[in-house]
PDB file of C-alpha atoms in Angstrom:
ATOM      1  CA  ASN A   1       0.000   0.000   0.000  1.00 57.00           C
ATOM      2  CA  ALA A   2       2.089   2.861  -1.315  1.00 77.00           C
ATOM      3  CA  GLY A   3       2.038   6.160   0.469  1.00 93.00           C
ATOM      4  CA  VAL A   4       2.074   9.609  -1.098  1.00 96.00           C
ATOM      5  CA  MET A   5       4.671   9.737  -3.834  1.00 97.00           C
ATOM      6  CA  GLN A   6       6.495  12.808  -5.027  1.00 98.00           C
ATOM      7  CA  ASN A   7       9.020  13.257  -7.772  1.00 97.00           C
ATOM      8  CA  PRO A   8      11.582  14.346  -8.304  1.00 97.00           C
ATOM      9  CA  ARG A   9      13.025  14.213  -4.796  1.00 97.00           C
ATOM     10  CA  HIS A  10      15.627  16.823  -5.682  1.00 97.00           C
ATOM     11  CA  LEU A  11      15.404  19.406  -8.444  1.00 98.00           C
ATOM     12  CA  VAL A  12      17.993  21.972  -9.459  1.00 98.00           C
ATOM     13  CA  ARG A  13      17.013  24.851 -11.719  1.00 98.00           C
ATOM     14  CA  ARG A  14      18.688  28.017 -12.889  1.00 98.00           C
ATOM     15  CA  ARG A  15      16.952  31.347 -12.442  1.00 97.00           C
ATOM     16  CA  GLY A  16      14.320  31.866 -15.111  1.00 97.00           C
ATOM     17  CA  GLN A  17      13.685  28.164 -15.766  1.00 98.00           C
ATOM     18  CA  GLU A  18      10.501  26.279 -14.999  1.00 98.00           C
ATOM     19  CA  ALA A  19      10.057  23.733 -12.231  1.00 98.00           C
ATOM     20  CA  ARG A  20       7.426  20.976 -12.323  1.00 98.00           C
ATOM     21  CA  LEU A  21       6.755  19.020  -9.166  1.00 98.00           C
ATOM     22  CA  ARG A  22       4.583  15.902  -9.213  1.00 98.00           C
ATOM     23  CA  CYS A  23       2.500  14.284  -6.509  1.00 98.00           C
ATOM     24  CA  SER A  24       0.559  11.031  -6.557  1.00 97.00           C
ATOM     25  CA  PRO A  25      -1.783  10.764  -3.562  1.00 95.00           C
ATOM     26  CA  MET A  26      -2.355   7.625  -1.552  1.00 94.00           C
ATOM     27  CA  LYS A  27      -4.676   5.104  -3.153  1.00 91.00           C
ATOM     28  CA  GLY A  28      -8.277   6.095  -2.557  1.00 88.00           C
ATOM     29  CA  HIS A  29      -7.439   9.681  -1.607  1.00 90.00           C
ATOM     30  CA  SER A  30      -8.978  12.441  -3.675  1.00 89.00           C
ATOM     31  CA  HIS A  31      -7.850  15.505  -1.711  1.00 91.00           C
ATOM     32  CA  VAL A  32      -4.375  16.901  -2.363  1.00 95.00           C
ATOM     33  CA  TYR A  33      -2.576  19.729  -0.585  1.00 95.00           C
ATOM     34  CA  TRP A  34       0.704  21.466  -1.354  1.00 97.00           C
ATOM     35  CA  TYR A  35       2.872  23.044   1.347  1.00 97.00           C
ATOM     36  CA  ARG A  36       6.173  24.904   1.163  1.00 97.00           C
ATOM     37  CA  GLN A  37       8.871  24.773   3.834  1.00 96.00           C
ATOM     38  CA  LEU A  38      11.756  27.200   3.886  1.00 92.00           C
ATOM     39  CA  PRO A  39      14.911  26.153   5.773  1.00 84.00           C
ATOM     40  CA  GLU A  40      14.455  26.193   9.561  1.00 80.00           C
ATOM     41  CA  GLU A  41      10.795  27.184   9.216  1.00 85.00           C
ATOM     42  CA  GLY A  42       7.387  25.573   9.452  1.00 88.00           C
ATOM     43  CA  LEU A  43       5.196  24.448   6.604  1.00 94.00           C
ATOM     44  CA  LYS A  44       3.100  27.032   4.808  1.00 95.00           C
ATOM     45  CA  PHE A  45      -0.087  26.059   3.008  1.00 95.00           C
ATOM     46  CA  MET A  46      -0.162  26.815  -0.695  1.00 96.00           C
ATOM     47  CA  VAL A  47      -3.119  25.129  -2.386  1.00 96.00           C
ATOM     48  CA  TYR A  48      -5.819  22.501  -1.865  1.00 94.00           C
ATOM     49  CA  LEU A  49      -7.186  20.544  -4.808  1.00 94.00           C
ATOM     50  CA  GLN A  50      -9.649  17.815  -5.570  1.00 92.00           C
ATOM     51  CA  LYS A  51      -9.860  16.036  -8.906  1.00 89.00           C
ATOM     52  CA  GLU A  52     -10.122  18.716 -11.624  1.00 90.00           C
ATOM     53  CA  ASN A  53     -10.913  21.440  -9.065  1.00 93.00           C
ATOM     54  CA  ILE A  54      -8.927  23.990  -7.109  1.00 94.00           C
ATOM     55  CA  ILE A  55     -10.701  24.309  -3.766  1.00 91.00           C
ATOM     56  CA  ASP A  56      -8.462  26.802  -1.960  1.00 91.00           C
ATOM     57  CA  GLU A  57      -5.450  28.597  -3.430  1.00 93.00           C
ATOM     58  CA  SER A  58      -5.196  31.276  -0.768  1.00 91.00           C
ATOM     59  CA  GLY A  59      -1.544  30.418  -0.075  1.00 93.00           C
ATOM     60  CA  MET A  60      -0.348  30.510  -3.662  1.00 95.00           C
ATOM     61  CA  PRO A  61       1.729  33.463  -4.838  1.00 94.00           C
ATOM     62  CA  LYS A  62      -0.272  35.447  -7.369  1.00 91.00           C
ATOM     63  CA  GLU A  63       2.308  35.137 -10.118  1.00 95.00           C
ATOM     64  CA  ARG A  64       4.435  32.320 -11.549  1.00 97.00           C
ATOM     65  CA  PHE A  65       2.822  29.543  -9.473  1.00 98.00           C
ATOM     66  CA  SER A  66       0.041  27.233 -10.633  1.00 97.00           C
ATOM     67  CA  ALA A  67      -1.327  23.856  -9.627  1.00 97.00           C
ATOM     68  CA  GLU A  68      -3.568  21.229 -11.143  1.00 96.00           C
ATOM     69  CA  PHE A  69      -4.968  17.825 -10.293  1.00 96.00           C
ATOM     70  CA  PRO A  70      -6.295  16.299 -13.505  1.00 94.00           C
ATOM     71  CA  LYS A  71      -8.815  13.511 -13.777  1.00 91.00           C
ATOM     72  CA  GLU A  72      -6.014  11.126 -14.671  1.00 91.00           C
ATOM     73  CA  GLY A  73      -2.466  11.342 -13.415  1.00 93.00           C
ATOM     74  CA  PRO A  74      -0.642  13.107 -10.627  1.00 96.00           C
ATOM     75  CA  SER A  75      -1.111  16.565  -9.221  1.00 97.00           C
ATOM     76  CA  ILE A  76       1.371  19.075 -10.636  1.00 98.00           C
ATOM     77  CA  LEU A  77       2.786  22.180  -8.963  1.00 98.00           C
ATOM     78  CA  ARG A  78       4.343  24.397 -11.603  1.00 98.00           C
ATOM     79  CA  ILE A  79       6.681  27.286 -10.922  1.00 98.00           C
ATOM     80  CA  GLN A  80       7.559  29.456 -13.890  1.00 98.00           C
ATOM     81  CA  GLN A  81      10.631  31.689 -14.138  1.00 98.00           C
ATOM     82  CA  VAL A  82      12.048  30.473 -10.844  1.00 98.00           C
ATOM     83  CA  VAL A  83      13.981  32.835  -8.584  1.00 97.00           C
ATOM     84  CA  ARG A  84      16.396  32.063  -5.754  1.00 95.00           C
ATOM     85  CA  GLY A  85      13.658  32.727  -3.192  1.00 95.00           C
ATOM     86  CA  ASP A  86      11.745  29.733  -4.535  1.00 96.00           C
ATOM     87  CA  SER A  87      14.415  27.402  -3.128  1.00 97.00           C
ATOM     88  CA  ALA A  88      12.580  25.328  -0.534  1.00 97.00           C
ATOM     89  CA  ALA A  89      11.144  21.918   0.216  1.00 97.00           C
ATOM     90  CA  TYR A  90       7.720  21.397  -1.328  1.00 98.00           C
ATOM     91  CA  PHE A  91       5.542  18.801   0.350  1.00 98.00           C
ATOM     92  CA  CYS A  92       2.403  17.254  -0.983  1.00 97.00           C
ATOM     93  CA  ALA A  93      -0.188  15.694   1.332  1.00 96.00           C
ATOM     94  CA  SER A  94      -3.375  13.754   0.703  1.00 94.00           C
ATOM     95  CA  SER A  95      -6.484  12.819   2.644  1.00 90.00           C
ATOM     96  CA  PRO A  96      -9.488  10.542   2.050  1.00 85.00           C
ATOM     97  CA  PRO A  97     -12.616  11.759   0.240  1.00 77.00           C
ATOM     98  CA  GLU A  98     -14.789  11.886   3.352  1.00 70.00           C
ATOM     99  CA  GLY A  99     -14.934  15.337   4.847  1.00 59.00           C
ATOM    100  CA  GLY A 100     -13.299  16.255   8.101  1.00 58.00           C
ATOM    101  CA  SER A 101     -10.312  13.954   7.865  1.00 69.00           C
ATOM    102  CA  ARG A 102      -8.222  14.378  10.990  1.00 78.00           C
ATOM    103  CA  GLU A 103      -4.975  13.342   9.348  1.00 87.00           C
ATOM    104  CA  GLN A 104      -3.087  14.350   6.251  1.00 92.00           C
ATOM    105  CA  PHE A 105      -0.515  11.976   4.824  1.00 94.00           C
ATOM    106  CA  PHE A 106       2.638  13.647   3.572  1.00 96.00           C
ATOM    107  CA  GLY A 107       4.959  12.662   0.783  1.00 97.00           C
ATOM    108  CA  PRO A 108       8.760  12.766   1.066  1.00 96.00           C
ATOM    109  CA  GLY A 109       8.931  16.212  -0.514  1.00 97.00           C
ATOM    110  CA  THR A 110      10.751  17.759  -3.440  1.00 98.00           C
ATOM    111  CA  ARG A 111      13.751  19.868  -2.562  1.00 97.00           C
ATOM    112  CA  LEU A 112      14.078  22.643  -5.111  1.00 98.00           C
ATOM    113  CA  THR A 113      17.355  24.490  -5.429  1.00 97.00           C
ATOM    114  CA  VAL A 114      17.522  27.546  -7.670  1.00 97.00           C
ATOM    115  CA  LEU A 115      21.009  28.528  -8.735  1.00 96.00           C
TER     116      LEU A 115
ATOM    117  CA  GLY B   1      -5.917  35.010  10.374  1.00 71.00           C
ATOM    118  CA  GLN B   2      -4.394  32.231  12.379  1.00 79.00           C
ATOM    119  CA  SER B   3      -1.091  32.060  14.235  1.00 89.00           C
ATOM    120  CA  LEU B   4       0.385  29.338  16.409  1.00 93.00           C
ATOM    121  CA  GLU B   5       3.409  29.875  18.634  1.00 95.00           C
ATOM    122  CA  GLN B   6       5.750  27.200  19.973  1.00 96.00           C
ATOM    123  CA  PRO B   7       9.074  27.282  21.808  1.00 97.00           C
ATOM    124  CA  SER B   8      11.863  27.065  19.251  1.00 95.00           C
ATOM    125  CA  GLU B   9      13.926  24.443  21.047  1.00 96.00           C
ATOM    126  CA  VAL B  10      13.588  21.990  23.930  1.00 97.00           C
ATOM    127  CA  THR B  11      16.304  19.699  25.314  1.00 97.00           C
ATOM    128  CA  ALA B  12      15.691  16.654  27.532  1.00 97.00           C
ATOM    129  CA  VAL B  13      17.463  13.457  28.562  1.00 97.00           C
ATOM    130  CA  GLU B  14      16.638   9.951  27.488  1.00 97.00           C
ATOM    131  CA  GLY B  15      13.883   8.406  29.588  1.00 97.00           C
ATOM    132  CA  ALA B  16      12.488  11.750  30.731  1.00 97.00           C
ATOM    133  CA  ILE B  17       9.105  13.365  30.051  1.00 97.00           C
ATOM    134  CA  VAL B  18       8.872  16.535  27.974  1.00 97.00           C
ATOM    135  CA  GLN B  19       5.988  18.884  27.203  1.00 98.00           C
ATOM    136  CA  ILE B  20       5.856  21.006  24.049  1.00 98.00           C
ATOM    137  CA  ASN B  21       3.408  23.886  24.254  1.00 97.00           C
ATOM    138  CA  CYS B  22       1.367  25.522  21.522  1.00 97.00           C
ATOM    139  CA  THR B  23      -0.533  28.762  21.967  1.00 96.00           C
ATOM    140  CA  TYR B  24      -2.736  29.945  19.172  1.00 92.00           C
ATOM    141  CA  GLN B  25      -4.829  32.798  17.887  1.00 90.00           C
ATOM    142  CA  THR B  26      -7.553  31.746  15.517  1.00 82.00           C
ATOM    143  CA  SER B  27     -11.120  32.651  14.727  1.00 74.00           C
ATOM    144  CA  GLY B  28     -12.207  29.043  14.788  1.00 78.00           C
ATOM    145  CA  PHE B  29     -10.974  25.577  13.987  1.00 82.00           C
ATOM    146  CA  TYR B  30     -12.056  21.957  13.910  1.00 84.00           C
ATOM    147  CA  GLY B  31      -9.157  20.527  15.858  1.00 89.00           C
ATOM    148  CA  LEU B  32      -5.508  20.738  16.890  1.00 93.00           C
ATOM    149  CA  SER B  33      -3.037  18.281  15.374  1.00 94.00           C
ATOM    150  CA  TRP B  34       0.566  17.410  16.082  1.00 96.00           C
ATOM    151  CA  TYR B  35       3.134  16.316  13.512  1.00 97.00           C
ATOM    152  CA  GLN B  36       6.686  15.044  13.859  1.00 97.00           C
ATOM    153  CA  GLN B  37       9.381  15.787  11.297  1.00 96.00           C
ATOM    154  CA  HIS B  38      12.887  14.354  11.318  1.00 96.00           C
ATOM    155  CA  ASP B  39      15.638  16.264   9.512  1.00 92.00           C
ATOM    156  CA  GLY B  40      15.154  15.888   5.786  1.00 89.00           C
ATOM    157  CA  GLY B  41      11.989  13.866   6.276  1.00 93.00           C
ATOM    158  CA  ALA B  42       8.264  14.215   5.756  1.00 94.00           C
ATOM    159  CA  PRO B  43       5.901  15.353   8.513  1.00 95.00           C
ATOM    160  CA  THR B  44       4.111  12.427  10.104  1.00 96.00           C
ATOM    161  CA  PHE B  45       0.882  12.612  12.070  1.00 94.00           C
ATOM    162  CA  LEU B  46       1.079  12.015  15.827  1.00 95.00           C
ATOM    163  CA  SER B  47      -2.145  13.107  17.490  1.00 93.00           C
ATOM    164  CA  TYR B  48      -5.367  15.081  17.121  1.00 92.00           C
ATOM    165  CA  ASN B  49      -7.672  16.845  19.583  1.00 94.00           C
ATOM    166  CA  ALA B  50     -11.130  17.781  18.381  1.00 90.00           C
ATOM    167  CA  LEU B  51     -12.412  18.329  21.907  1.00 92.00           C
ATOM    168  CA  ASP B  52     -10.903  19.749  25.078  1.00 95.00           C
ATOM    169  CA  GLY B  53      -8.979  17.284  27.171  1.00 96.00           C
ATOM    170  CA  LEU B  54      -6.275  14.686  26.868  1.00 96.00           C
ATOM    171  CA  GLU B  55      -5.771  12.206  24.036  1.00 94.00           C
ATOM    172  CA  GLU B  56      -3.321   9.372  24.659  1.00 93.00           C
ATOM    173  CA  THR B  57      -1.534   7.367  21.970  1.00 88.00           C
ATOM    174  CA  GLY B  58       1.185   5.166  23.396  1.00 92.00           C
ATOM    175  CA  ARG B  59       4.090   7.280  24.633  1.00 95.00           C
ATOM    176  CA  PHE B  60       2.545  10.426  23.165  1.00 95.00           C
ATOM    177  CA  SER B  61      -0.356  12.415  24.619  1.00 96.00           C
ATOM    178  CA  SER B  62      -1.889  15.660  23.463  1.00 97.00           C
ATOM    179  CA  PHE B  63      -4.022  18.164  25.315  1.00 97.00           C
ATOM    180  CA  LEU B  64      -6.314  20.965  24.197  1.00 96.00           C
ATOM    181  CA  SER B  65      -8.014  23.799  26.075  1.00 95.00           C
ATOM    182  CA  ARG B  66     -10.051  25.985  23.743  1.00 92.00           C
ATOM    183  CA  SER B  67     -10.916  28.435  26.531  1.00 92.00           C
ATOM    184  CA  ASP B  68      -7.179  29.057  27.093  1.00 93.00           C
ATOM    185  CA  SER B  69      -6.239  28.913  23.379  1.00 92.00           C
ATOM    186  CA  TYR B  70      -3.593  26.405  24.366  1.00 94.00           C
ATOM    187  CA  GLY B  71      -2.489  22.896  23.699  1.00 97.00           C
ATOM    188  CA  TYR B  72       0.498  20.713  24.351  1.00 98.00           C
ATOM    189  CA  LEU B  73       2.182  17.508  23.271  1.00 98.00           C
ATOM    190  CA  LEU B  74       3.545  15.274  26.012  1.00 98.00           C
ATOM    191  CA  LEU B  75       6.247  12.760  25.219  1.00 97.00           C
ATOM    192  CA  GLN B  76       7.055  10.114  27.813  1.00 97.00           C
ATOM    193  CA  GLU B  77       9.977   7.711  28.151  1.00 97.00           C
ATOM    194  CA  LEU B  78      11.995   9.751  25.714  1.00 97.00           C
ATOM    195  CA  GLN B  79      14.190   7.901  23.258  1.00 97.00           C
ATOM    196  CA  MET B  80      17.022   9.182  21.097  1.00 97.00           C
ATOM    197  CA  LYS B  81      14.880   8.611  18.017  1.00 96.00           C
ATOM    198  CA  ASP B  82      12.417  11.215  19.328  1.00 98.00           C
ATOM    199  CA  SER B  83      14.936  13.943  18.438  1.00 98.00           C
ATOM    200  CA  ALA B  84      13.025  15.789  15.721  1.00 97.00           C
ATOM    201  CA  SER B  85      10.937  18.883  15.067  1.00 96.00           C
ATOM    202  CA  TYR B  86       7.362  18.930  16.330  1.00 97.00           C
ATOM    203  CA  PHE B  87       4.630  21.093  14.856  1.00 97.00           C
ATOM    204  CA  CYS B  88       1.165  21.885  16.088  1.00 96.00           C
ATOM    205  CA  ALA B  89      -1.409  22.642  13.394  1.00 94.00           C
ATOM    206  CA  VAL B  90      -5.034  23.676  13.146  1.00 91.00           C
ATOM    207  CA  ARG B  91      -7.572  22.678  10.531  1.00 84.00           C
ATOM    208  CA  GLY B  92      -9.634  25.796  10.019  1.00 74.00           C
ATOM    209  CA  THR B  93     -13.359  26.267   9.671  1.00 67.00           C
ATOM    210  CA  GLY B  94     -13.039  28.752   6.846  1.00 61.00           C
ATOM    211  CA  GLY B  95     -13.642  26.111   4.242  1.00 59.00           C
ATOM    212  CA  GLY B  96     -11.458  23.330   3.020  1.00 65.00           C
ATOM    213  CA  ASN B  97      -9.153  21.186   5.081  1.00 79.00           C
ATOM    214  CA  LYS B  98      -5.923  23.174   4.923  1.00 86.00           C
ATOM    215  CA  LEU B  99      -3.580  22.974   7.881  1.00 91.00           C
ATOM    216  CA  THR B 100      -2.013  26.059   9.424  1.00 92.00           C
ATOM    217  CA  PHE B 101       1.207  25.022  11.125  1.00 94.00           C
ATOM    218  CA  GLY B 102       2.926  26.420  14.183  1.00 94.00           C
ATOM    219  CA  THR B 103       6.463  27.728  14.261  1.00 92.00           C
ATOM    220  CA  GLY B 104       7.839  24.334  15.264  1.00 95.00           C
ATOM    221  CA  THR B 105       9.852  23.048  18.227  1.00 97.00           C
ATOM    222  CA  GLN B 106      13.149  21.267  17.782  1.00 97.00           C
ATOM    223  CA  LEU B 107      13.488  18.557  20.421  1.00 98.00           C
ATOM    224  CA  LYS B 108      16.963  17.311  21.300  1.00 97.00           C
ATOM    225  CA  VAL B 109      17.177  14.148  23.359  1.00 97.00           C
ATOM    226  CA  GLU B 110      20.489  13.627  25.119  1.00 96.00           C
ATOM    227  CA  LEU B 111      21.994  10.641  26.910  1.00 91.00           C
TER     228      LEU B 111
END
């Protein structure tokens, strides 16, 4: 029973390039969340998605960042024209379809380094 | 908005009991959760309080007092492997299930 999967685990990009981070939720989970963690800091919510719908994107920067969770395939967090300040660990989490889940299950994260 | 404050660092010896506090300011929430994160690792769920009082899960217990805007995580019989960062988090009532995390407490367990 595989947990939440994220790839790549490590990603290096030069300033101005695009970064694509992928997340496959746990089997049977239809809710996906993306969080960002800067070094020595806590996790900050970015976006909450269900299949083909963005439910809450209140934590997403207004520019350069986008997320999707298509009917088929993984959820994608896309960062265009990356800058050094985007260097962080990006964690994806999932939860079951029933509302009010008390627990979110986190993936291993993607560590993005922008040179 | 929501904010959750935790002590930045706590040190304790193996076998001891340690309490990690979390004070919060929020307009409303479903429950208070605790997550553990080892260096370079993913956060993992430890405990959840929907109601006031104590929840016990093995060596870990968590407490919530909504009237005091306060909660804590209690770790008993500390082991070296408990050295990690611990985060409290609230699941808000504003719609959706997003978690707002606290500032985090780094626990160091010494011999």
